[in-house]
């Protein structure tokens, strides 16, 4: 059984990789046929025309399209995405200097989302119809339809403008270098508090909604009534039967959510001016930095494929029937 | 709340508009009269005037229509709930945006006086006479200059014949923005824009999903597999970056945004249509219809479509909400349809730089955005409960 499962998953990951490469190729052509010249950003229009031509040549944009494509494919297969126009560094080096922050932010936010989502749904499930349950079911409706950037602005207004206790943007204070180690750590925590909050609150609500619905629907099923009537302990019923069954569909949601977080929480990073993958990609797009755009898309795609792979693994681990299903 | 009907709310709105905007009605009717009498050349009229005219006519035709047409009457006799109150409010805003708005959404008032005014501030704007008179001097002249193209000698005449040396009081319900434009009017037109864009791209998504769903459902195993693989590609990658690349490089206009959002939102609809068709295809009533020799398109239209419409409608409404959200997010990042459209997202974006001094710039568009999304989500849930009573607890 194990081998069959692994084969299927590897096949799936392989097709995803092929798709990713196709997507990258598509992106390559989309960028090349797009209007606008990346070299114009680096050369003043007052300077001579031949200088712009030189810059173009240094980007490798003066060659015919087929030749550019062959070079691109060769580079791609050897894991080289070229040199970023803006940073004048290899694309992967640029990305790896921005990736750690995104990984930290995403994992922090993911832990908070799943933890609180699970905790809230468990608490309200145990105390069905309590005050917290009623309150949360109302709040979840509202928060569910508030876009993340509105929430972020609201948090900034309350905590930075009105109460004036938290910084509204950036990762460090101006006097960061003068602080001691504890001060530096505290500074990071203060600056990360609002972004993590605004990233996590919608996620908490999503997990809460899904888990709560699934737990309720599992609770109404016959086998639970059977277990209860046979005098099983309530804790056993919930922890051994309801939760494992309810959590299974949520895992694929978690895979998608984590994928979105890892590819850069775009809007949050833009609002809070944080050095993450999302803002890197946006800046690359705005500056027409072709190699960096392709590199960012590729790395995000790989991260998403990996996350979905692990989500699938966990899902099959929990529900053995799915192995036969695929 | 128990005894109130939808009709009460709408009647209240109707009377309120009539009381607060009677001046506008008077001017519109006067201008219509002068067009009819040949005083103003019909070719020189700004196309915007027709917008006013249609709202003006609808405003008086709709009550009569409600009175006369039983189907409409039934809708209006419904009990008032939060959901249908907000739905009809949005409907009213979309239809009557010109009548409800207190000024032209593009109009820059005197920037010395009117920049970043808080909500409900009232400003006296003096009128000045002459060819260079500002358009906002008094309502009648403003309105005439609004509908008659500038620079035409006829237009200059109209500046002079108004009540010179007087002014008018302008009230900014939601305040003004950094260019001294009326936030309230901009939000009203923004509602129109958001809903139109949502409608356009949801229609596009529906068409794509419907055609592909039919092909997958009826085209045999090969097409089914092929289209399914294709859909999975679309589902498994984050297309946000691709959308942004497309919008950033190929210019942003209304139609490009509709196209891009429509192309990125059809997957869920396709899955529903395909699944329903495959489920229905082997049902006895379809088989018997086939045996009777009814052509396939008729089976599709008369037997299958009515059944798949109900789960589809729920999804379309939710997709509509998603599109509005996606559009405002794109506009917030600066990749929207452009500055000539009044998008909530770009209003919120420009407001975030004034968050500490002028909270109303981003607060009111955010409020409208959140309420419209909430309304759409609630509508989707309610429709699902109506079509699928088993899901109600």
Short mmCIF file of C-alpha atoms in Angstrom, two decimals, chain B residues 190-392:
data_model
loop_
_atom_site.label_atom_id
_atom_site.label_comp_id
_atom_site.label_asym_id
_atom_site.label_seq_id
_atom_site.Cartn_x
_atom_site.Cartn_y
_atom_site.Cartn_z
CA UNK B 190 -17.76 53.51 -6.89
CA UNK B 191 -20.70 51.26 -5.98
CA UNK B 192 -21.83 51.41 -9.57
CA UNK B 193 -18.36 50.59 -10.83
CA UNK B 194 -17.82 47.69 -8.42
CA UNK B 195 -21.15 46.07 -9.19
CA UNK B 196 -20.83 46.55 -12.94
CA UNK B 197 -17.36 45.06 -12.91
CA UNK B 198 -18.53 42.17 -10.77
CA UNK B 199 -21.44 41.54 -13.10
CA UNK B 200 -19.18 41.61 -16.16
CA UNK B 201 -16.56 39.24 -14.92
CA UNK B 202 -19.04 36.86 -13.30
CA UNK B 203 -20.88 36.67 -16.64
CA UNK B 204 -17.59 35.91 -18.38
CA UNK B 205 -16.72 33.24 -15.81
CA UNK B 206 -20.15 31.72 -16.20
CA UNK B 207 -19.90 31.61 -19.99
CA UNK B 208 -16.46 29.96 -19.90
CA UNK B 209 -17.53 27.49 -17.23
CA UNK B 210 -20.77 26.68 -19.05
CA UNK B 211 -19.14 26.01 -22.41
CA UNK B 212 -16.33 23.95 -20.89
CA UNK B 213 -18.77 22.14 -18.60
CA UNK B 214 -20.94 21.17 -21.55
CA UNK B 215 -17.90 20.02 -23.51
CA UNK B 216 -16.67 17.95 -20.59
CA UNK B 217 -20.10 16.57 -19.76
CA UNK B 218 -21.21 15.66 -23.27
CA UNK B 219 -17.97 15.44 -25.24
CA UNK B 220 -16.87 12.00 -24.12
CA UNK B 221 -14.02 10.76 -22.01
CA UNK B 222 -11.15 12.36 -23.93
CA UNK B 223 -12.47 15.90 -23.67
CA UNK B 224 -13.52 15.33 -20.10
CA UNK B 225 -9.99 14.30 -19.09
CA UNK B 226 -8.35 17.07 -21.05
CA UNK B 227 -10.54 19.85 -19.66
CA UNK B 228 -10.26 18.50 -16.15
CA UNK B 229 -6.46 18.56 -16.31
CA UNK B 230 -6.63 22.08 -17.67
CA UNK B 231 -8.85 23.15 -14.79
CA UNK B 232 -6.52 21.60 -12.27
CA UNK B 233 -3.66 23.71 -13.61
CA UNK B 234 -5.75 26.79 -13.09
CA UNK B 235 -6.74 25.69 -9.60
CA UNK B 236 -3.32 24.73 -8.33
CA UNK B 237 -1.35 27.89 -9.00
CA UNK B 238 -1.67 31.29 -7.45
CA UNK B 239 -2.76 33.40 -10.35
CA UNK B 240 -2.57 36.63 -8.41
CA UNK B 241 0.97 37.27 -9.62
CA UNK B 242 0.06 36.44 -13.18
CA UNK B 243 -2.92 38.80 -12.95
CA UNK B 244 -0.70 41.55 -11.63
CA UNK B 245 1.91 40.94 -14.34
CA UNK B 246 -0.80 41.11 -16.95
CA UNK B 247 -2.33 44.29 -15.57
CA UNK B 248 1.02 45.96 -15.01
CA UNK B 249 2.36 45.27 -18.48
CA UNK B 250 -0.68 45.38 -20.73
CA UNK B 251 -2.22 48.52 -19.37
CA UNK B 252 -5.18 48.70 -17.09
CA UNK B 253 -8.62 49.45 -18.34
CA UNK B 254 -12.09 48.40 -17.32
CA UNK B 255 -12.26 45.60 -19.87
CA UNK B 256 -8.82 44.20 -19.07
CA UNK B 257 -9.76 43.93 -15.40
CA UNK B 258 -13.08 42.28 -16.28
CA UNK B 259 -11.27 39.86 -18.59
CA UNK B 260 -8.56 38.97 -16.12
CA UNK B 261 -10.89 38.49 -13.16
CA UNK B 262 -13.34 36.55 -15.31
CA UNK B 263 -10.61 34.26 -16.58
CA UNK B 264 -9.35 33.54 -13.09
CA UNK B 265 -12.68 32.69 -11.49
CA UNK B 266 -14.43 30.06 -13.60
CA UNK B 267 -12.96 26.89 -12.06
CA UNK B 268 -15.44 26.40 -9.23
CA UNK B 269 -18.39 27.02 -11.53
CA UNK B 270 -17.01 24.58 -14.09
CA UNK B 271 -16.66 21.83 -11.46
CA UNK B 272 -20.27 22.28 -10.40
CA UNK B 273 -21.65 22.29 -13.96
CA UNK B 274 -19.61 19.26 -15.01
CA UNK B 275 -20.50 17.30 -11.89
CA UNK B 276 -24.20 18.06 -12.21
CA UNK B 277 -24.28 17.16 -15.91
CA UNK B 278 -22.50 13.86 -15.31
CA UNK B 279 -24.86 13.11 -12.42
CA UNK B 280 -27.98 13.97 -14.43
CA UNK B 281 -26.90 12.31 -17.65
CA UNK B 282 -27.64 8.80 -16.42
CA UNK B 283 -30.94 9.74 -14.76
CA UNK B 284 -34.05 8.03 -16.10
CA UNK B 285 -35.93 11.16 -17.15
CA UNK B 286 -33.03 12.29 -19.33
CA UNK B 287 -32.73 8.84 -20.88
CA UNK B 288 -36.46 8.71 -21.59
CA UNK B 289 -36.32 12.17 -23.11
CA UNK B 290 -33.54 10.94 -25.37
CA UNK B 291 -35.56 7.84 -26.30
CA UNK B 292 -38.46 10.08 -27.26
CA UNK B 293 -36.17 11.73 -29.78
CA UNK B 294 -36.02 15.16 -28.23
CA UNK B 295 -33.00 16.98 -29.61
CA UNK B 296 -30.07 17.39 -27.28
CA UNK B 297 -30.14 21.16 -27.05
CA UNK B 298 -33.77 20.99 -25.93
CA UNK B 299 -32.95 18.44 -23.25
CA UNK B 300 -30.18 20.73 -22.14
CA UNK B 301 -32.34 23.82 -21.98
CA UNK B 302 -35.52 22.32 -20.61
CA UNK B 303 -34.35 19.47 -18.40
CA UNK B 304 -30.79 20.04 -17.29
CA UNK B 305 -30.43 23.80 -17.07
CA UNK B 306 -33.29 24.40 -14.59
CA UNK B 307 -31.83 21.77 -12.27
CA UNK B 308 -28.25 22.98 -12.32
CA UNK B 309 -29.31 26.60 -12.06
CA UNK B 310 -29.97 26.53 -8.33
CA UNK B 311 -26.55 25.33 -7.12
CA UNK B 312 -25.02 27.52 -9.80
CA UNK B 313 -26.80 30.65 -8.63
CA UNK B 314 -25.41 30.30 -5.11
CA UNK B 315 -21.92 29.98 -6.51
CA UNK B 316 -22.40 32.91 -8.87
CA UNK B 317 -23.41 35.16 -6.00
CA UNK B 318 -20.39 34.10 -3.92
CA UNK B 319 -18.16 34.56 -6.96
CA UNK B 320 -19.62 38.02 -7.40
CA UNK B 321 -18.48 38.89 -3.89
CA UNK B 322 -15.03 37.44 -4.59
CA UNK B 323 -14.67 39.53 -7.73
CA UNK B 324 -15.58 42.74 -5.89
CA UNK B 325 -13.01 41.86 -3.23
CA UNK B 326 -10.34 40.98 -5.81
CA UNK B 327 -10.96 44.18 -7.74
CA UNK B 328 -10.63 46.35 -4.67
CA UNK B 329 -7.48 44.49 -3.63
CA UNK B 330 -5.98 45.07 -7.09
CA UNK B 331 -6.98 48.72 -7.04
CA UNK B 332 -5.51 49.00 -3.55
CA UNK B 333 -2.18 47.82 -4.91
CA UNK B 334 -2.51 50.22 -7.82
CA UNK B 335 -3.33 47.66 -10.51
CA UNK B 336 -7.00 48.47 -10.92
CA UNK B 337 -8.96 49.79 -13.84
CA UNK B 338 -7.37 53.22 -13.65
CA UNK B 339 -7.97 56.57 -12.05
CA UNK B 340 -10.88 57.53 -14.28
CA UNK B 341 -13.02 54.90 -12.53
CA UNK B 342 -14.15 55.39 -8.96
CA UNK B 343 -12.91 52.27 -7.29
CA UNK B 344 -13.30 51.73 -3.55
CA UNK B 345 -9.91 50.04 -3.47
CA UNK B 346 -8.03 53.00 -4.90
CA UNK B 347 -9.93 55.34 -2.56
CA UNK B 348 -8.82 53.25 0.41
CA UNK B 349 -5.30 53.22 -0.97
CA UNK B 350 -5.07 56.99 -1.32
CA UNK B 351 -6.67 57.36 2.09
CA UNK B 352 -4.09 55.27 3.91
CA UNK B 353 -1.51 58.06 3.59
CA UNK B 354 -3.84 60.38 5.51
CA UNK B 355 -4.81 57.84 8.13
CA UNK B 356 -3.59 59.94 11.04
CA UNK B 357 -5.23 63.17 9.89
CA UNK B 358 -8.24 62.17 7.80
CA UNK B 359 -9.64 58.80 8.77
CA UNK B 360 -12.80 59.26 6.67
CA UNK B 361 -10.91 58.92 3.40
CA UNK B 362 -10.40 55.20 3.82
CA UNK B 363 -13.07 54.48 6.40
CA UNK B 364 -16.17 55.08 4.28
CA UNK B 365 -15.04 53.14 1.19
CA UNK B 366 -13.95 50.31 3.50
CA UNK B 367 -17.36 50.36 5.14
CA UNK B 368 -19.13 50.16 1.79
CA UNK B 369 -16.81 47.40 0.62
CA UNK B 370 -17.25 45.33 3.77
CA UNK B 371 -21.03 45.79 3.81
CA UNK B 372 -21.36 44.81 0.15
CA UNK B 373 -19.22 41.71 0.69
CA UNK B 374 -21.22 40.81 3.78
CA UNK B 375 -24.45 41.27 1.83
CA UNK B 376 -23.22 39.03 -0.97
CA UNK B 377 -22.08 36.32 1.44
CA UNK B 378 -25.40 36.43 3.28
CA UNK B 379 -27.31 36.34 0.01
CA UNK B 380 -25.35 33.26 -1.05
CA UNK B 381 -26.04 31.51 2.25
CA UNK B 382 -29.72 32.42 2.14
CA UNK B 383 -30.08 31.19 -1.44
CA UNK B 384 -28.39 27.95 -0.48
CA UNK B 385 -30.86 27.47 2.35
CA UNK B 386 -33.76 28.15 -0.01
CA UNK B 387 -32.55 25.77 -2.72
CA UNK B 388 -31.15 23.12 -0.45
CA UNK B 389 -33.26 22.94 2.72
CA UNK B 390 -31.38 19.88 3.99
CA UNK B 391 -28.33 21.99 4.74
CA UNK B 392 -30.23 24.07 7.30
#
